[in-house]
PDB file of N, CA and C in Angstrom:
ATOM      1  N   UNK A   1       0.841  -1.177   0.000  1.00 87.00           N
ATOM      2  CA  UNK A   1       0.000   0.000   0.000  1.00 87.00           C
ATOM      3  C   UNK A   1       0.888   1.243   0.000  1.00 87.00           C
ATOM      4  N   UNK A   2       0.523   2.029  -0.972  1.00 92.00           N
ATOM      5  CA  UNK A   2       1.146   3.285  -0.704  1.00 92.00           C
ATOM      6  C   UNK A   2       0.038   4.877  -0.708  1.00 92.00           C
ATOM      7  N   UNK A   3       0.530   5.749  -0.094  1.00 95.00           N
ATOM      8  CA  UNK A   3      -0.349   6.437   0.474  1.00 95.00           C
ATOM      9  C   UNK A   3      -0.024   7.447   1.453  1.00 95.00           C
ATOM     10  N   UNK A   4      -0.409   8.870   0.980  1.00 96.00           N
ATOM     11  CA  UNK A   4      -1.929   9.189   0.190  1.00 96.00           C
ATOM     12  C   UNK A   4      -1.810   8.899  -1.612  1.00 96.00           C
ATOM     13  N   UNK A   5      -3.068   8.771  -1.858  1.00 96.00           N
ATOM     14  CA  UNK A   5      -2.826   8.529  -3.378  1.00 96.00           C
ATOM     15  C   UNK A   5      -4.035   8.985  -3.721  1.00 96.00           C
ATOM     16  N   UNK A   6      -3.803  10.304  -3.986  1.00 97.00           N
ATOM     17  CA  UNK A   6      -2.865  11.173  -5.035  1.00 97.00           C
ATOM     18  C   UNK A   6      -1.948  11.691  -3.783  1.00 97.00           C
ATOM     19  N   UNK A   7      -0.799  12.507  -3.900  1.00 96.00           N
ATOM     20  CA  UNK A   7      -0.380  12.692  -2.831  1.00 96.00           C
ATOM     21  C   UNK A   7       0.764  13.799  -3.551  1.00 96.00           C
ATOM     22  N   UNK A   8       1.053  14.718  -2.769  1.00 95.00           N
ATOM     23  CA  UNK A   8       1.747  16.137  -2.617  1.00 95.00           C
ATOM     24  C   UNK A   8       3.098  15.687  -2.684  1.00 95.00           C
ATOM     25  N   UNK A   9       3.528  14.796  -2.685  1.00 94.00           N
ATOM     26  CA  UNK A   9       5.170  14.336  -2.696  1.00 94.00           C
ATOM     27  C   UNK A   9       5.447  13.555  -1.310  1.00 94.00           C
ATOM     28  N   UNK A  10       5.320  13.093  -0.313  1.00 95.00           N
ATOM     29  CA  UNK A  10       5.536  13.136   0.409  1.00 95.00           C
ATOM     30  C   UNK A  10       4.465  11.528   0.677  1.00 95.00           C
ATOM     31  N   UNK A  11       5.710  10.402   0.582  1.00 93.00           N
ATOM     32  CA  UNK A  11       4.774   8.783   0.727  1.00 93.00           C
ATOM     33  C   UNK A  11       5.213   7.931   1.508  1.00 93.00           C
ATOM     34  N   UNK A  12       4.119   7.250   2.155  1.00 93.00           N
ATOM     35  CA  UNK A  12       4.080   6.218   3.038  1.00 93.00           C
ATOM     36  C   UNK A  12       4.136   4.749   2.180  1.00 93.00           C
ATOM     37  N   UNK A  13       4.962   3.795   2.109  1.00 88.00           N
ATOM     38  CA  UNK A  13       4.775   2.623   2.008  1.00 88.00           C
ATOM     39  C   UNK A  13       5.093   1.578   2.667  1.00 88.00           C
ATOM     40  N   UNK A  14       3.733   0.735   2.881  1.00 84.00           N
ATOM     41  CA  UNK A  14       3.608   0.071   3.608  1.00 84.00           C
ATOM     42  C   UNK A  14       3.414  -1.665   2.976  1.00 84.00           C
ATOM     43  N   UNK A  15       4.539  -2.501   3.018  1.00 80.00           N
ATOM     44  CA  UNK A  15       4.669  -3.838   2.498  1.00 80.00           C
ATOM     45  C   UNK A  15       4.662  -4.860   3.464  1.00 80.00           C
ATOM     46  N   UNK A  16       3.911  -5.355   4.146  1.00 77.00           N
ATOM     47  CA  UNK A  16       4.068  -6.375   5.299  1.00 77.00           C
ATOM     48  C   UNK A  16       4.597  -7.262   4.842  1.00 77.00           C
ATOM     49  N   UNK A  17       4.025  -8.037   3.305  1.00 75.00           N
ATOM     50  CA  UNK A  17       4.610  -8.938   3.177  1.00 75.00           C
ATOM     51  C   UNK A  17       6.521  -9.750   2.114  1.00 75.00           C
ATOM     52  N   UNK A  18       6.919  -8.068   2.147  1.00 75.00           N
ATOM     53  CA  UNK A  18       8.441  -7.779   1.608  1.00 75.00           C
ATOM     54  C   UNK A  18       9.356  -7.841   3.162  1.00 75.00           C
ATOM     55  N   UNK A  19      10.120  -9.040   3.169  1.00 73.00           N
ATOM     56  CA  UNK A  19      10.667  -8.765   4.542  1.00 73.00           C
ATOM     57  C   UNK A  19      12.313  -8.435   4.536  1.00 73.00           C
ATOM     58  N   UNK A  20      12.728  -8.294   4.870  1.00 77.00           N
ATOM     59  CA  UNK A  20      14.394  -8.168   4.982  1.00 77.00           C
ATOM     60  C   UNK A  20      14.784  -6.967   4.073  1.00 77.00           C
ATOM     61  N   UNK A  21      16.081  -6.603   3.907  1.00 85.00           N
ATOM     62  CA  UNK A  21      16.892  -5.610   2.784  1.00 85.00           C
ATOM     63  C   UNK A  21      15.755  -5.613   1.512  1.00 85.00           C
ATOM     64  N   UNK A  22      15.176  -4.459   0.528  1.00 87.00           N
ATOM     65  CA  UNK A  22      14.763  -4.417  -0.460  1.00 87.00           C
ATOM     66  C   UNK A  22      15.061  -3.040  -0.999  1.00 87.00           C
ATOM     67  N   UNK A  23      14.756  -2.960  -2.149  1.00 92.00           N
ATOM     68  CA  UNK A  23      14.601  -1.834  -3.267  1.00 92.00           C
ATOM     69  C   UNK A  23      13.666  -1.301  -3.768  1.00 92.00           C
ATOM     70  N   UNK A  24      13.519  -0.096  -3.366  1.00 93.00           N
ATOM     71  CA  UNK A  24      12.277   0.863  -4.243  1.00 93.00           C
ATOM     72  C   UNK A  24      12.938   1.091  -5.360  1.00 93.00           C
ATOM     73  N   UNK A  25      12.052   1.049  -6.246  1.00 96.00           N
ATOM     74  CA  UNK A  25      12.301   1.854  -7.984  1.00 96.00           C
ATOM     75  C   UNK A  25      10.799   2.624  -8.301  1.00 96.00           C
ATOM     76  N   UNK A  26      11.088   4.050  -8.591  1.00 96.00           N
ATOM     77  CA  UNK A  26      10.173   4.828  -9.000  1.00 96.00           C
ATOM     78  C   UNK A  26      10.452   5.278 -10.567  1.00 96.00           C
ATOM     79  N   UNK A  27       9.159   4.444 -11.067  1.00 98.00           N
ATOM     80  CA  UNK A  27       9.126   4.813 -12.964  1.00 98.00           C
ATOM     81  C   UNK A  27       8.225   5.840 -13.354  1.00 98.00           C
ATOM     82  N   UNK A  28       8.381   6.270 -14.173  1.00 97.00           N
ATOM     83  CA  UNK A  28       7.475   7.317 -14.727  1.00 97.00           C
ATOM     84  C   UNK A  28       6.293   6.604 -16.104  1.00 97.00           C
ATOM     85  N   UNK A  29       5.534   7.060 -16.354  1.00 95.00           N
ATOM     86  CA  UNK A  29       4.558   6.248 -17.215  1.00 95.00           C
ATOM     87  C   UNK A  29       5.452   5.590 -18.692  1.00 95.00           C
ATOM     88  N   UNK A  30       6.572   6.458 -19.101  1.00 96.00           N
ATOM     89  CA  UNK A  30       7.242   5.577 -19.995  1.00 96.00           C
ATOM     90  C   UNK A  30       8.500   4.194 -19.750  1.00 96.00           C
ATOM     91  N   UNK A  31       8.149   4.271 -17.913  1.00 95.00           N
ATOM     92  CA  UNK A  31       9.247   3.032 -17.578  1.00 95.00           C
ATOM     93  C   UNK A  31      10.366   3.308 -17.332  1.00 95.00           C
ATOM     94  N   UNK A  32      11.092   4.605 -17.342  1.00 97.00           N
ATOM     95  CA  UNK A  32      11.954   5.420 -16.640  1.00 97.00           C
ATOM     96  C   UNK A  32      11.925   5.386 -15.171  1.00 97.00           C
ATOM     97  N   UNK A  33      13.601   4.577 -14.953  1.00 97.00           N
ATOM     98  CA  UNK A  33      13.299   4.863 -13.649  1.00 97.00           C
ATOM     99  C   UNK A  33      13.780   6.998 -13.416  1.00 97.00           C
ATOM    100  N   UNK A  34      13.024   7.181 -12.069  1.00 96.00           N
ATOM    101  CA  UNK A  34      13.494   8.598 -11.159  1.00 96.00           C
ATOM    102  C   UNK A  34      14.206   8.524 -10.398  1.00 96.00           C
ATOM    103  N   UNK A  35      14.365   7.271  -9.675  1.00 95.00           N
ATOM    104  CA  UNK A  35      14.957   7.030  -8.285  1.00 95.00           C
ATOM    105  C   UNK A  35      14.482   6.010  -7.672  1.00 95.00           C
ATOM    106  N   UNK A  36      15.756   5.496  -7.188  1.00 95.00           N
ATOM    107  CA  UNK A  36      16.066   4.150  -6.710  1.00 95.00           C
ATOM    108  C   UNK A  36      16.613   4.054  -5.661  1.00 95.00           C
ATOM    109  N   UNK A  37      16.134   3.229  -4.549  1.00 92.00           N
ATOM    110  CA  UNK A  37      16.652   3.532  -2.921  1.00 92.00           C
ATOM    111  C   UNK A  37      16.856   2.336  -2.301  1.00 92.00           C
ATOM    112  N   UNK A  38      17.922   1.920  -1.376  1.00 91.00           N
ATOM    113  CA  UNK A  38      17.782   0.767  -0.481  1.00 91.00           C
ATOM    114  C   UNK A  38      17.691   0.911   0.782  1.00 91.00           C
ATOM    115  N   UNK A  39      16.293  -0.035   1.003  1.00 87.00           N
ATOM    116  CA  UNK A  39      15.586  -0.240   2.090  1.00 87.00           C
ATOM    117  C   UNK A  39      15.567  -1.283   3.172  1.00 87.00           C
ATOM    118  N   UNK A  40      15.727  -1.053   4.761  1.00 81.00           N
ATOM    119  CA  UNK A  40      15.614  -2.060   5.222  1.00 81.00           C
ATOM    120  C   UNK A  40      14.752  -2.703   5.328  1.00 81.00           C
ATOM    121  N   UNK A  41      12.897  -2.570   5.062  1.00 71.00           N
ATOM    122  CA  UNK A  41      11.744  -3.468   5.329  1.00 71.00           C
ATOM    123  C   UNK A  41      10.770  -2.589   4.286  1.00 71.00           C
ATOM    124  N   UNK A  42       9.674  -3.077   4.309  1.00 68.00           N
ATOM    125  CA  UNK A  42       8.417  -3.064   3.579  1.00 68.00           C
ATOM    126  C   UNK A  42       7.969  -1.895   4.058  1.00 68.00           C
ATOM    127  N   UNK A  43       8.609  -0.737   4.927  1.00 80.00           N
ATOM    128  CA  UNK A  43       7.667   0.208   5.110  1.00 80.00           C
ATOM    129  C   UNK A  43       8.715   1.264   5.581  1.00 80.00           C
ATOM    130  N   UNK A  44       8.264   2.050   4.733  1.00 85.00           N
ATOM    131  CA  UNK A  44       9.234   3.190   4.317  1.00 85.00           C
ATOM    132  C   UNK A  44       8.190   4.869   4.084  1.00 85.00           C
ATOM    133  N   UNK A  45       8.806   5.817   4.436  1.00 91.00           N
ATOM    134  CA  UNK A  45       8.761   6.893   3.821  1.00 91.00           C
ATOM    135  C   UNK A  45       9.305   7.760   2.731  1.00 91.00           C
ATOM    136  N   UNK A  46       8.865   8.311   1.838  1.00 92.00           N
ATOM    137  CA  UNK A  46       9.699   8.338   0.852  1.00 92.00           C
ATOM    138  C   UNK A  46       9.070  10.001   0.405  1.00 92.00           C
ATOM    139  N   UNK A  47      10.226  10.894  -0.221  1.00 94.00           N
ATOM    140  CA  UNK A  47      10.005  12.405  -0.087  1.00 94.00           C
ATOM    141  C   UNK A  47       9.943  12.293  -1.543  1.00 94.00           C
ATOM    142  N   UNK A  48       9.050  12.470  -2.657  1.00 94.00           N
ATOM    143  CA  UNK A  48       9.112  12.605  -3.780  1.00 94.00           C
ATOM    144  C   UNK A  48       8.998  14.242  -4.497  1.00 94.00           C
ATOM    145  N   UNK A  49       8.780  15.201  -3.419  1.00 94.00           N
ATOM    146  CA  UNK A  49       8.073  16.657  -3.617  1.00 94.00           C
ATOM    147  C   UNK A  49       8.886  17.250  -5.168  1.00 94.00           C
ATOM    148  N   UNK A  50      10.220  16.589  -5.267  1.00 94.00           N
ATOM    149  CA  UNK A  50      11.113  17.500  -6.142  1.00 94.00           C
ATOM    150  C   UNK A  50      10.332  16.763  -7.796  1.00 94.00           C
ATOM    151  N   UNK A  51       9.706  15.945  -8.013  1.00 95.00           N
ATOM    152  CA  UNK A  51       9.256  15.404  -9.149  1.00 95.00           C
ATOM    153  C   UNK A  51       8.639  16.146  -9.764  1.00 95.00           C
ATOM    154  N   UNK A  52       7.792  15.995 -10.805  1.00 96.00           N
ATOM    155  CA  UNK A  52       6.997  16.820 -11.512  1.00 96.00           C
ATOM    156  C   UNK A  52       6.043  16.031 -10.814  1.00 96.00           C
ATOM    157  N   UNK A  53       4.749  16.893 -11.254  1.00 97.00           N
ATOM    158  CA  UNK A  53       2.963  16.469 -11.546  1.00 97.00           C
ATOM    159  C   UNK A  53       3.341  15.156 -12.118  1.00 97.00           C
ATOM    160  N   UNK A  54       2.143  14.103 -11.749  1.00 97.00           N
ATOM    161  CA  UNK A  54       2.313  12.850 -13.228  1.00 97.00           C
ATOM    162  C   UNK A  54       1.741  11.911 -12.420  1.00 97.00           C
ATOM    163  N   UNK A  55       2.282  10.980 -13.286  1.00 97.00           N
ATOM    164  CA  UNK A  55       1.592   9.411 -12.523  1.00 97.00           C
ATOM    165  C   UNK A  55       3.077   8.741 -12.467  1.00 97.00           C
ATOM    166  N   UNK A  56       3.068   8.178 -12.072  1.00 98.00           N
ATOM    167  CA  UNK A  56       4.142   7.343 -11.385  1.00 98.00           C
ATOM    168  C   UNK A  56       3.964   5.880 -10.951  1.00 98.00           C
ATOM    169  N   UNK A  57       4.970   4.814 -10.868  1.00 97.00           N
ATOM    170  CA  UNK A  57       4.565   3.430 -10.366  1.00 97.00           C
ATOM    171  C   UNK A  57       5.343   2.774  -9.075  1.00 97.00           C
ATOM    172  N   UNK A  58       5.351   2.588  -8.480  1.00 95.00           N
ATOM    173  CA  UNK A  58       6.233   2.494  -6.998  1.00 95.00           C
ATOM    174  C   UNK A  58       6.225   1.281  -7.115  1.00 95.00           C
ATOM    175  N   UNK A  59       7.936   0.415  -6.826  1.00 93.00           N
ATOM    176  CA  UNK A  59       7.425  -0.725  -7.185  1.00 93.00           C
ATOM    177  C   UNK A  59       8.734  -1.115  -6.154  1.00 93.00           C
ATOM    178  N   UNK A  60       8.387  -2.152  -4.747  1.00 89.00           N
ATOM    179  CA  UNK A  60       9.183  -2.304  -3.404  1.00 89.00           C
ATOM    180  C   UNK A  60       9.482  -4.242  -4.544  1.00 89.00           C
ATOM    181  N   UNK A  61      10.882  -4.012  -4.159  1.00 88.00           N
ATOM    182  CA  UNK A  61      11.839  -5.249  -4.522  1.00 88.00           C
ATOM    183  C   UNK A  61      12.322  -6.375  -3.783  1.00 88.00           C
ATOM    184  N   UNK A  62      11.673  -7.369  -3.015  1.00 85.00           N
ATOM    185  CA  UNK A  62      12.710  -7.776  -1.569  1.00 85.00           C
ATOM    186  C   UNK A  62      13.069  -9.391  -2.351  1.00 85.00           C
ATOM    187  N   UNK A  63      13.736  -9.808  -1.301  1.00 84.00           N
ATOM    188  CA  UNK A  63      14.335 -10.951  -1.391  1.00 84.00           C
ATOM    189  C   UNK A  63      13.202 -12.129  -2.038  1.00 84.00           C
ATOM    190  N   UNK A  64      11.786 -12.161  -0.756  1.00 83.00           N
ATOM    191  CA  UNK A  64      10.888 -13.137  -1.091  1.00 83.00           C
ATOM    192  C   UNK A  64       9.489 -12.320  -1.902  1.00 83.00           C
ATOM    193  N   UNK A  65       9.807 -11.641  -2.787  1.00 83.00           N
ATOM    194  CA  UNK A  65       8.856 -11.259  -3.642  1.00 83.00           C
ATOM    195  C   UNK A  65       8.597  -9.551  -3.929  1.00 83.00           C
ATOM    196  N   UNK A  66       8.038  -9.309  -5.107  1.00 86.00           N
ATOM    197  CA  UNK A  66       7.516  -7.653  -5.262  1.00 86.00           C
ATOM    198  C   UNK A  66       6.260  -7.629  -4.899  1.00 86.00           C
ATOM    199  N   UNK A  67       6.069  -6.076  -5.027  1.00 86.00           N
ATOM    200  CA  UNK A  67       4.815  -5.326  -4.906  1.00 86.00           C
ATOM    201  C   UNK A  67       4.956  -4.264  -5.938  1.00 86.00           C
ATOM    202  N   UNK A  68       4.203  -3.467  -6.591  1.00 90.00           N
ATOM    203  CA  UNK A  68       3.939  -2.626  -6.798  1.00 90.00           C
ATOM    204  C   UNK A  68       2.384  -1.658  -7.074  1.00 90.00           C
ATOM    205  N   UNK A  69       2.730  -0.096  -7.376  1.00 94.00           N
ATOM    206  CA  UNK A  69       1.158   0.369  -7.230  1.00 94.00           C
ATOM    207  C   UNK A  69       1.767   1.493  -8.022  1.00 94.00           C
ATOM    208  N   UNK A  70       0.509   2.049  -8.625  1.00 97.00           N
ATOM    209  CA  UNK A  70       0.549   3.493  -9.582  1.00 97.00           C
ATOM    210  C   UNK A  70       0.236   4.841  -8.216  1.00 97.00           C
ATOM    211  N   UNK A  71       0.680   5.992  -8.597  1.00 97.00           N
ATOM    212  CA  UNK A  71       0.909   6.592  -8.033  1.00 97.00           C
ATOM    213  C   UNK A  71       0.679   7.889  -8.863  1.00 97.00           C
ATOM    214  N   UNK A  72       0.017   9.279  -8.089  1.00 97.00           N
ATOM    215  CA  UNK A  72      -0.125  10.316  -8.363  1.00 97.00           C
ATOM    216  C   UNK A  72       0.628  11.137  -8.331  1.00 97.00           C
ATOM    217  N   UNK A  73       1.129  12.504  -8.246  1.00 97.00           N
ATOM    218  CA  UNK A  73       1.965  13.279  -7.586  1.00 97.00           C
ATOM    219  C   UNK A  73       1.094  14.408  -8.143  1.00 97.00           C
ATOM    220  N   UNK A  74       0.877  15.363  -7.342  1.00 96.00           N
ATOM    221  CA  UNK A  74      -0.089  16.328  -7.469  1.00 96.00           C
ATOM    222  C   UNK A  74       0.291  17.422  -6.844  1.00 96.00           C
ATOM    223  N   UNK A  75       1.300  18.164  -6.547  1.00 87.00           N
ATOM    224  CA  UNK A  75       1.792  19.300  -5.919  1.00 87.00           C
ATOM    225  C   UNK A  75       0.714  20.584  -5.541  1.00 87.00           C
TER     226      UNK A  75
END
């Protein structure tokens, strides 16, 4: 889950079931990544404010499986 969605830059994600060391990758609608971060667990905060407007796809990487979700950014 990530959230708020639509959201001002500024995100909560929440993966219960990503456990140990993982990787966020944030794409833009053509599959570009923006930024890429390593994480210790499934639930993270993450400051996106410097992006443009758009849609976006948040997508958490761990050892025993992904997640991902589309995403707003709405300043």
């Amino acid at each position: 889950t990530v959230y708020p969605n639509p959201s001002s830059g500024i995100l909560s994600i929440s993966a219960n079931s990503i456990e140990g060391p993982a990787k966020i990758e944030i794409t833009d609608q053509l599959g570009r990544s923006v930024l890429t971060a390593a994480v210790q667990s499934g639930n993270e905060t993450l400051d996106l404010s410097g992006l443009p407007n758009g849609a976006y796809f948040v997508r958490l990487i761990g050892e025993n499986g992904s997640a991902s979700q589309r995403i707003i950014l709405a300043h």
